[in-house]
Short mmCIF file of C-alpha atoms in Angstrom, two decimals:
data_model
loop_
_atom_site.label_atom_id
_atom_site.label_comp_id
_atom_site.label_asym_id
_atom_site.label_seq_id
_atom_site.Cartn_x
_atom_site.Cartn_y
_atom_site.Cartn_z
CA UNK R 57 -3.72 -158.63 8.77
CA UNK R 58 -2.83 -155.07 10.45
CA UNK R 59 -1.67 -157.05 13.48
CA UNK R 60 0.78 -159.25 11.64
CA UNK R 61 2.25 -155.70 10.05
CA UNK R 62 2.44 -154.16 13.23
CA UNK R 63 4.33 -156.83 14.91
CA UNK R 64 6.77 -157.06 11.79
CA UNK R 65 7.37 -153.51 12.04
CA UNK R 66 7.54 -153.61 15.83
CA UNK R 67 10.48 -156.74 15.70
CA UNK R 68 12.03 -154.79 13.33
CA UNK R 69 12.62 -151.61 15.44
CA UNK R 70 13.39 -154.25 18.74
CA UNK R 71 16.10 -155.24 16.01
CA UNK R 72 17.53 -152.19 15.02
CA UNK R 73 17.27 -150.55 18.66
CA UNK R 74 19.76 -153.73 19.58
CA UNK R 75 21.68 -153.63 16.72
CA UNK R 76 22.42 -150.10 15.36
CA UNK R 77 24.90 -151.09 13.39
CA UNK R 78 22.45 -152.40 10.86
CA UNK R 79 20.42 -149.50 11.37
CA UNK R 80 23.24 -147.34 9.28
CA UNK R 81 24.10 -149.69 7.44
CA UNK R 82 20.47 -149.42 5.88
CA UNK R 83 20.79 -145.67 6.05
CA UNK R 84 23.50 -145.80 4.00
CA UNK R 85 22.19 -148.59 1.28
CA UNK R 86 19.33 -146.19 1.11
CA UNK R 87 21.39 -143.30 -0.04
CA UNK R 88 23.65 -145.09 -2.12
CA UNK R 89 20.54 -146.40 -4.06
CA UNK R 90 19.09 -142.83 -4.58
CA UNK R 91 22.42 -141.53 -5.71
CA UNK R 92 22.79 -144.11 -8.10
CA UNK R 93 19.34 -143.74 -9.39
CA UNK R 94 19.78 -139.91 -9.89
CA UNK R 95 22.61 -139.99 -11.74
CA UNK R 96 21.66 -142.54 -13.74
CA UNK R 97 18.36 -140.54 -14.93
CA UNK R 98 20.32 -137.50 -15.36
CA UNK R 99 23.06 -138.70 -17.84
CA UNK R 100 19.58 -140.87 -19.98
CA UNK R 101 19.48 -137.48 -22.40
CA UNK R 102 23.11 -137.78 -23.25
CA UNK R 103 22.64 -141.68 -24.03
CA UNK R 104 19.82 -141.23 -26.27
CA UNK R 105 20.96 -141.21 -30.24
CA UNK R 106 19.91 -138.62 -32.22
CA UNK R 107 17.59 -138.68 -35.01
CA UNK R 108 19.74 -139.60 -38.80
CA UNK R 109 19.03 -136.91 -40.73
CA UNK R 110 17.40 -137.75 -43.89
CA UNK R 111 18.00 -139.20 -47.30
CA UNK R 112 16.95 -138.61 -50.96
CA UNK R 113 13.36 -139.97 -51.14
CA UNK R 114 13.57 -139.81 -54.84
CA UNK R 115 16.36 -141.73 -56.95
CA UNK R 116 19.59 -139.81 -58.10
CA UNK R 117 18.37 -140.66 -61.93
CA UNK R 118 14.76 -139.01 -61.67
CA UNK R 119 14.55 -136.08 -63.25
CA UNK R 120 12.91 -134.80 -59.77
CA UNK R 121 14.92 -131.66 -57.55
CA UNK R 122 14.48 -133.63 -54.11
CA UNK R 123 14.97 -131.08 -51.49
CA UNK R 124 14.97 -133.81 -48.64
CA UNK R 125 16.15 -131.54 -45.87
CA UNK R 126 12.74 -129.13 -46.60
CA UNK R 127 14.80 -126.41 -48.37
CA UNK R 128 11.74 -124.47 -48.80
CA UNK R 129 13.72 -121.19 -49.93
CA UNK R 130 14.99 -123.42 -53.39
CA UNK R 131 11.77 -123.94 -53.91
CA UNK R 132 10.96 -120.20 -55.06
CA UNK R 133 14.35 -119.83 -56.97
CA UNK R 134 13.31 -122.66 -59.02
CA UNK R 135 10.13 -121.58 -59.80
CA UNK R 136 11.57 -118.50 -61.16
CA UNK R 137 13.22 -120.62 -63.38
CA UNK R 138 10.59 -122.38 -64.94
CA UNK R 139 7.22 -121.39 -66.84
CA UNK R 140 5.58 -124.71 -64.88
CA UNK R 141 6.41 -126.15 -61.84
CA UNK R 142 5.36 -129.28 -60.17
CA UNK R 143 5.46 -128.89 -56.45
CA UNK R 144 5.63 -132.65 -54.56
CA UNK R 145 5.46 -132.36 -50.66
CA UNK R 146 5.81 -135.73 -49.20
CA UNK R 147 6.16 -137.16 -45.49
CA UNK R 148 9.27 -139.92 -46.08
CA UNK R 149 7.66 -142.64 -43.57
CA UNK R 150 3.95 -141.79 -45.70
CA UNK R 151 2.77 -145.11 -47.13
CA UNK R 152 0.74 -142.96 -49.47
CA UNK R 153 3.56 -140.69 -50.38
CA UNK R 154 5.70 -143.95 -51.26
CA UNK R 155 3.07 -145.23 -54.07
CA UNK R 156 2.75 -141.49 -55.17
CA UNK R 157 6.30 -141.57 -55.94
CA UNK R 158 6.55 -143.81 -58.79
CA UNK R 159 3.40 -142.13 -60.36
CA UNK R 160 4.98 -138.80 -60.15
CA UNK R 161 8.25 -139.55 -61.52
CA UNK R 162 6.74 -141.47 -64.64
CA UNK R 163 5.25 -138.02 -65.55
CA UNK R 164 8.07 -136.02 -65.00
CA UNK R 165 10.10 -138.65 -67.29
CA UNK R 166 7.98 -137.52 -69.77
CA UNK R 167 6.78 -133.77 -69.12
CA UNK R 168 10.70 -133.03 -67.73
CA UNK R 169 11.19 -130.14 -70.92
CA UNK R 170 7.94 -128.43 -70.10
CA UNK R 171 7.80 -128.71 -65.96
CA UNK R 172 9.99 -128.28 -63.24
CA UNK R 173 9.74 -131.15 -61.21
CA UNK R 174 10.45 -130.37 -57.43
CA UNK R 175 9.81 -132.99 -54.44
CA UNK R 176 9.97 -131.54 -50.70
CA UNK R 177 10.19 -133.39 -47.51
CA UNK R 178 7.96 -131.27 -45.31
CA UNK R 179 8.08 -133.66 -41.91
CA UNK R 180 11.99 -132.68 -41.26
CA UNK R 181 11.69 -130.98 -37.74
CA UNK R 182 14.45 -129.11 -38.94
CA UNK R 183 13.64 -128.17 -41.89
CA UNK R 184 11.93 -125.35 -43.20
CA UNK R 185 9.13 -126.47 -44.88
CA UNK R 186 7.64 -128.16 -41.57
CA UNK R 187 8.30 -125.13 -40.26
CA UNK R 188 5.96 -122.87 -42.13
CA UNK R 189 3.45 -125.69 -43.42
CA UNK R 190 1.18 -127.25 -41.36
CA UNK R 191 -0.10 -130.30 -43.53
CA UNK R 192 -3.34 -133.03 -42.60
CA UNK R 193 -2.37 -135.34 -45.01
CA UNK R 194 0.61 -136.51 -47.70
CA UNK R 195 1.26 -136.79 -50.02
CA UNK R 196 0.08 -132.65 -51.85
CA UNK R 197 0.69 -131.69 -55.15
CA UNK R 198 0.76 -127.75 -55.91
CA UNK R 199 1.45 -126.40 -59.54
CA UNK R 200 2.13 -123.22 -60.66
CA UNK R 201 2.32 -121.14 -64.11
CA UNK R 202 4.85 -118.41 -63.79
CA UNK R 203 4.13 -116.80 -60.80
CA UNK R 204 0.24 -117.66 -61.01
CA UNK R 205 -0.83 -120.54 -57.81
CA UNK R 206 -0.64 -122.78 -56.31
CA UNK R 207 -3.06 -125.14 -57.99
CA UNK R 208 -3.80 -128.05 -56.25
CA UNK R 209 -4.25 -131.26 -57.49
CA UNK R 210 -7.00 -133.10 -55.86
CA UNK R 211 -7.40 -136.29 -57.63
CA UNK R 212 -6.11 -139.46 -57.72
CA UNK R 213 -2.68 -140.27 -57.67
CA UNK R 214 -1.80 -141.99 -60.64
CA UNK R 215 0.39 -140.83 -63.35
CA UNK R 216 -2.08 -140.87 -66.12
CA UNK R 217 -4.19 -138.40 -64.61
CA UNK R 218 -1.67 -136.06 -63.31
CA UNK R 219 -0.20 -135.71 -66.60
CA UNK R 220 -3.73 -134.73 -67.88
CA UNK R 221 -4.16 -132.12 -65.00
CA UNK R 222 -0.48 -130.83 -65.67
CA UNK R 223 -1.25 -130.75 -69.39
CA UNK R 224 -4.49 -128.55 -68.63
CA UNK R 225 -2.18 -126.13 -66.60
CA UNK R 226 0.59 -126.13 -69.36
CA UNK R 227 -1.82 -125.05 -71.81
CA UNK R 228 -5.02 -123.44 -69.95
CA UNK R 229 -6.42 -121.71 -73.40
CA UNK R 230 -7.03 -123.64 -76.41
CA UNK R 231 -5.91 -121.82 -79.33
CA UNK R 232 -8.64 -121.68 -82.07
CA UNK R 233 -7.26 -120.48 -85.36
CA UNK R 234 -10.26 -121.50 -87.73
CA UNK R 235 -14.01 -121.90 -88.06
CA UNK R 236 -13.79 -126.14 -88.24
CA UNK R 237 -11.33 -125.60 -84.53
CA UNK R 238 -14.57 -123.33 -82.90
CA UNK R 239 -17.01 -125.75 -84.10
CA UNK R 240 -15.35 -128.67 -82.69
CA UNK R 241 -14.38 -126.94 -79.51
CA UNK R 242 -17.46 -126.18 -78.97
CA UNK R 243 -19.24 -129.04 -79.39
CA UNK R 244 -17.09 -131.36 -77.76
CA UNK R 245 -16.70 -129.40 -74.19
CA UNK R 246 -19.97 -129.23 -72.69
CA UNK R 247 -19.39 -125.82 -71.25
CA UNK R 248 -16.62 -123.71 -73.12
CA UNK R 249 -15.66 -119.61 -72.60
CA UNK R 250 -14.18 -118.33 -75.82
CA UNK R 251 -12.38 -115.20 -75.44
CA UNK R 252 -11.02 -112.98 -78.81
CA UNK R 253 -8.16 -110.62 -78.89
CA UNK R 254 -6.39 -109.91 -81.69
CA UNK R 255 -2.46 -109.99 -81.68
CA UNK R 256 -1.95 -106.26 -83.88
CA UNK R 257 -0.96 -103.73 -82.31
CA UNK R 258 1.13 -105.28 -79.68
CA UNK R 259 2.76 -108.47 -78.32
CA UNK R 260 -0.02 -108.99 -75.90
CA UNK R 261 -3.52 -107.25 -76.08
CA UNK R 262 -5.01 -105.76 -73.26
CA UNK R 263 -6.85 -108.16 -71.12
CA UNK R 264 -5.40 -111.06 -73.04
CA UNK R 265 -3.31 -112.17 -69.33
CA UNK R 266 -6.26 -110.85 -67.09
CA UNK R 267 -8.33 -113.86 -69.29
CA UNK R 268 -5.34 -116.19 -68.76
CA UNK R 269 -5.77 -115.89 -65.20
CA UNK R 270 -9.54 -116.73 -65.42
CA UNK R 271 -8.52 -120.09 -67.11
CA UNK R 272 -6.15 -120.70 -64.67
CA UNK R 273 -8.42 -119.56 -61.76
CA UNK R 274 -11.25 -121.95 -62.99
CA UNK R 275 -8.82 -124.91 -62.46
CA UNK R 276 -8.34 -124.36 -59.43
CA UNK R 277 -12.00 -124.49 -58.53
CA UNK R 278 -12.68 -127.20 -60.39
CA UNK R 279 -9.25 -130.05 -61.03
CA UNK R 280 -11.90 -132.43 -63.79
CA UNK R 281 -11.91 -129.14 -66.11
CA UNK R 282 -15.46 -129.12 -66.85
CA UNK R 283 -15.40 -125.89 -68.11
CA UNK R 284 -12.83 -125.37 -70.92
CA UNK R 285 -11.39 -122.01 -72.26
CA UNK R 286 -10.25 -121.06 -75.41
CA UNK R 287 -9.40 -118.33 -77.12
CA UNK R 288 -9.83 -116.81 -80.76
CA UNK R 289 -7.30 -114.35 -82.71
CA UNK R 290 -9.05 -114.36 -86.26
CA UNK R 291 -11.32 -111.17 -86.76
CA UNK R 292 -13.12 -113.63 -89.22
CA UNK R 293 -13.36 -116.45 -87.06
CA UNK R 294 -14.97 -114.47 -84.62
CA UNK R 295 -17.79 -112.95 -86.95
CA UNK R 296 -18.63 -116.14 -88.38
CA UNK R 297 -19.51 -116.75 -84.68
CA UNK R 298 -21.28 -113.40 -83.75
CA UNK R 299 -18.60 -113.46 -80.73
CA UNK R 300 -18.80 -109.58 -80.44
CA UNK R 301 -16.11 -107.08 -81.02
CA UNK R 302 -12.26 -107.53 -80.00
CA UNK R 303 -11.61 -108.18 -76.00
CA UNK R 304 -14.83 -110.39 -75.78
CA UNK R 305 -15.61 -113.17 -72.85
CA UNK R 306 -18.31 -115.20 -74.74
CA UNK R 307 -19.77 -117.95 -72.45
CA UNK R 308 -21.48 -120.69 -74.64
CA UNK R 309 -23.87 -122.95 -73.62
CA UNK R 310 -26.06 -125.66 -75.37
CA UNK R 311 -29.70 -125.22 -74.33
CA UNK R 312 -30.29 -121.58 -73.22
CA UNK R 313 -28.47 -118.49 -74.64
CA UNK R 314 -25.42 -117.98 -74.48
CA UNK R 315 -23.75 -115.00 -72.50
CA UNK R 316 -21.48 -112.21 -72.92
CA UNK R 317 -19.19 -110.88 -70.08
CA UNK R 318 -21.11 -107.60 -68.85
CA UNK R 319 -18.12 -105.43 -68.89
CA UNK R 320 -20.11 -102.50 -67.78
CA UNK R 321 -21.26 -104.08 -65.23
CA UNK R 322 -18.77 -105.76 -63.48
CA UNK R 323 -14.84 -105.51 -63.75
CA UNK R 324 -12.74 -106.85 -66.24
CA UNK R 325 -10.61 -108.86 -63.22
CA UNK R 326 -9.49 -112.61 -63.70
CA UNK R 327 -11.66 -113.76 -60.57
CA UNK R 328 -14.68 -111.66 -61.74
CA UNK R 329 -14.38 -113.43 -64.91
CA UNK R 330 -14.51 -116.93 -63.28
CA UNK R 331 -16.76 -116.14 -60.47
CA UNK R 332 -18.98 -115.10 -63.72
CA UNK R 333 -18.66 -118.32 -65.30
CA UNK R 334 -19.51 -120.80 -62.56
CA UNK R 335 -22.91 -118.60 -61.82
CA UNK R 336 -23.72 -119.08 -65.75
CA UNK R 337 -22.57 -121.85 -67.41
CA UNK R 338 -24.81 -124.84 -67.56
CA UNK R 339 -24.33 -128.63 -67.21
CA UNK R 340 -26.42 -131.95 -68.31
CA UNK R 341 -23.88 -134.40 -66.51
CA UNK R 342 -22.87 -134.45 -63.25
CA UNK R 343 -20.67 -137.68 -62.52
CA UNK R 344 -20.77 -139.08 -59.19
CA UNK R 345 -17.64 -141.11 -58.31
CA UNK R 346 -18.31 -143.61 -55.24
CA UNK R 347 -15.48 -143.68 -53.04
CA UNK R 348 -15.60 -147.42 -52.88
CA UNK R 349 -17.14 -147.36 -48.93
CA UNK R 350 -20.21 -146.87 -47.24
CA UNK R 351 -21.35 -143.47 -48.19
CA UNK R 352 -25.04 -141.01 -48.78
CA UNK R 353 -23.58 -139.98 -52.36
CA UNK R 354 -26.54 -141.57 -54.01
CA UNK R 355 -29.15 -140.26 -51.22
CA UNK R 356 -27.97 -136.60 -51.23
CA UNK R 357 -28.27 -136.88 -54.79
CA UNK R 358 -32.16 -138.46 -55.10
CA UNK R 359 -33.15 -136.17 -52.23
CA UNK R 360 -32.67 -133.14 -54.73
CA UNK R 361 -35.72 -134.73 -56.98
CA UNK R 362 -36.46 -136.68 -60.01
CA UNK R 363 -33.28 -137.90 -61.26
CA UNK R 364 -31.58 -139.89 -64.44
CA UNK R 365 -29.43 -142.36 -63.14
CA UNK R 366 -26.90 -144.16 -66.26
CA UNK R 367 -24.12 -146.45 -65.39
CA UNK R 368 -21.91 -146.28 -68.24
CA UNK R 369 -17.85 -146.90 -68.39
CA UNK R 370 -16.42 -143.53 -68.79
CA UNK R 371 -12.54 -142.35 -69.51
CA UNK R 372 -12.35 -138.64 -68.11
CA UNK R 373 -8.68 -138.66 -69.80
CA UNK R 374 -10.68 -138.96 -73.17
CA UNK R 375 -10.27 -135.44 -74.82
CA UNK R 376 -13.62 -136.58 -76.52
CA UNK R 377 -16.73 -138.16 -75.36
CA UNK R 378 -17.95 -141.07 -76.18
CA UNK R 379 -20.63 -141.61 -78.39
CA UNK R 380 -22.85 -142.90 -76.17
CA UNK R 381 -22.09 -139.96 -73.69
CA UNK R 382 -22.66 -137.26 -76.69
CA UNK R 383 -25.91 -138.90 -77.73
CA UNK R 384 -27.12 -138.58 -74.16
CA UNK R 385 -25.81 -134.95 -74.28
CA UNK R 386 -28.08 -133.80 -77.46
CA UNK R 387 -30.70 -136.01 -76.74
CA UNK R 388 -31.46 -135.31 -72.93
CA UNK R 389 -31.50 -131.42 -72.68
CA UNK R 390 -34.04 -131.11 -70.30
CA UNK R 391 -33.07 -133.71 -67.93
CA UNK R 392 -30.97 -133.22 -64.80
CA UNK R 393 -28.74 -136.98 -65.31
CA UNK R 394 -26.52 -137.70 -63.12
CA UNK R 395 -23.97 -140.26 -64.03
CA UNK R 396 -21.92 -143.22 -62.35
CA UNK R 397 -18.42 -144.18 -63.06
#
């Protein structure tokens, strides 16, 4: 094989060395095909198109501010605008971000005089929010009360239950005017802080905001709202309940004593507040939701010890439990259940 090269390469050079002329003229080819090659290559960035900038992802008619070129700086002025604000950040080409969409704007047809609604495309290059965000996954919800967030929202994304979760941030404190309001507030949340200031002396007693923030705080560590927060202004109310004096956390819980915020022993702060509560509070349920694949959710689970297993439908959009649920609730005390949905 090597011999049959070497004479090729040989016959060609007896060629060329009797006919120069074709020597140049392959010289010259040569060069003209480099040339040509260059230039082509170095006009290719001048031929390529440039990305379209993009579009409203949300329709003119929703009642949705769509900052599609990642305006992130709107996003603050509009927030000052509103006392809640929906924040939707969404990747245009996101499959996930597409079904999202519909779910979102049913809620803000119906929650559009309570929320501000805003939508932001945060995978514009150019924009902004891609900028100064560096997202895993789309779609991402983020609310916020006043100047209080963000909360995320870390459940599913279907309109039902992101109206309940924007509800729970609309009003974080249940008002609780009478005794029959307590009782049933009480009984129907598994774990419930009660808080009492009375609105005398001025528009908003001391602490009363610092307790807001708990309530808000306590959302954010928890989206299903397991613990609930309300609040009483009745001097009477309050005494019918032994809740203490005026400015009172008051932690109730079903099966041990209940607990009152150790104000000498800890500071009256929004995050020392909730950081109090989830050490304290107590729970009989604990739903486990299988994520529909192959996971250890019911290993991890029996690995802790004896366990009470119930498959039961369940509604967690239901302000009130079912009977079924509250029977197992007064009638279980001692037993660690968990729960499938």
């Amino acid at each position: 094989m090597l011999r049959r090269v070497r004479q090729s390469l040989r016959q060609v050079l007896l060629l060329m060395a009797r006919r120069p002329d074709l020597l140049c003229g392959a010289i010259v080819l040569s060069v003209l095909l480099l040339l040509a090659v260059k230039f082509t290559c170095s006009r290719a960035k001048n031929v390529v198109a440039a990305a379209r900038p993009p579009v409203r992802f949300f329709p003119a008619e929703a009642p949705v501010v769509d900052l599609y070129l990642g305006q992130l700086d709107q996003v603050e002025r509009l927030r000052s605008m509103a006392e809640v604000s929906l924040i939707f950040f969404y990747a245009p080409w996101c499959a996930h971000s597409m079904a999202a969409r519909q779910e979102v704007q049913q809620v803000a047809k119906k929650l559009a005089k309570q929320v501000q609604f805003v939508a932001v495309n945060c995978w514009w290059s150019q924009g902004k929010c891609r900028r100064q965000n560096r997202f895993y996954h789309y779609p991402i919800i983020h609310l916020f009360y006043r100047r209080f967030g963000p909360i995320e929202y870390r459940g599913p994304f279907v309109a039902s239950y992101i109206e309940s979760f924007t509800l729970k941030v609309i009003t974080p404190l249940t008002y609780l005017p009478t005794r029959a309001h307590l009782e049933e507030f009480l009984s129907y949340h598994e774990s419930g802080v009660v808080g009492v200031f009375q609105f005398n002396s001025s528009p908003q007693p001391p602490g009363y905001i610092t307790y807001l923030s708990s309530a808000l705080q306590a959302l954010r560590r928890d989206y299903h709202g397991i613990v609930r927060f309300g609040v009483v202004t009745s001097k009477h109310v309050a005494e019918a309940f032994s809740l203490g004096e005026d400015e009172t956390v008051y932690l109730y819980r079903r099966f041990n004593s209940s607990l009152i915020f150790p104000r000498k022993e800890r500071n009256f702060t929004s995050s020392a507040i909730c950081n109090w509560v989830f050490e304290h509070y107590e729970t009989v349920l604990q739903w486990l939701q299988p994520p529909g694949t192959k996971s250890r959710l019911l290993e991890e689970e029996l690995t802790k010890g004896p366990a009470l297993l119930l498959f039961m439908p369940h509604n967690p959009l239901q302000s009130e439990p079912s009977a079924i649920l509250q029977q197992v609730i007064t009638h279980v005390p001692n037993v660690h259940s968990n729960f499938l949905q």
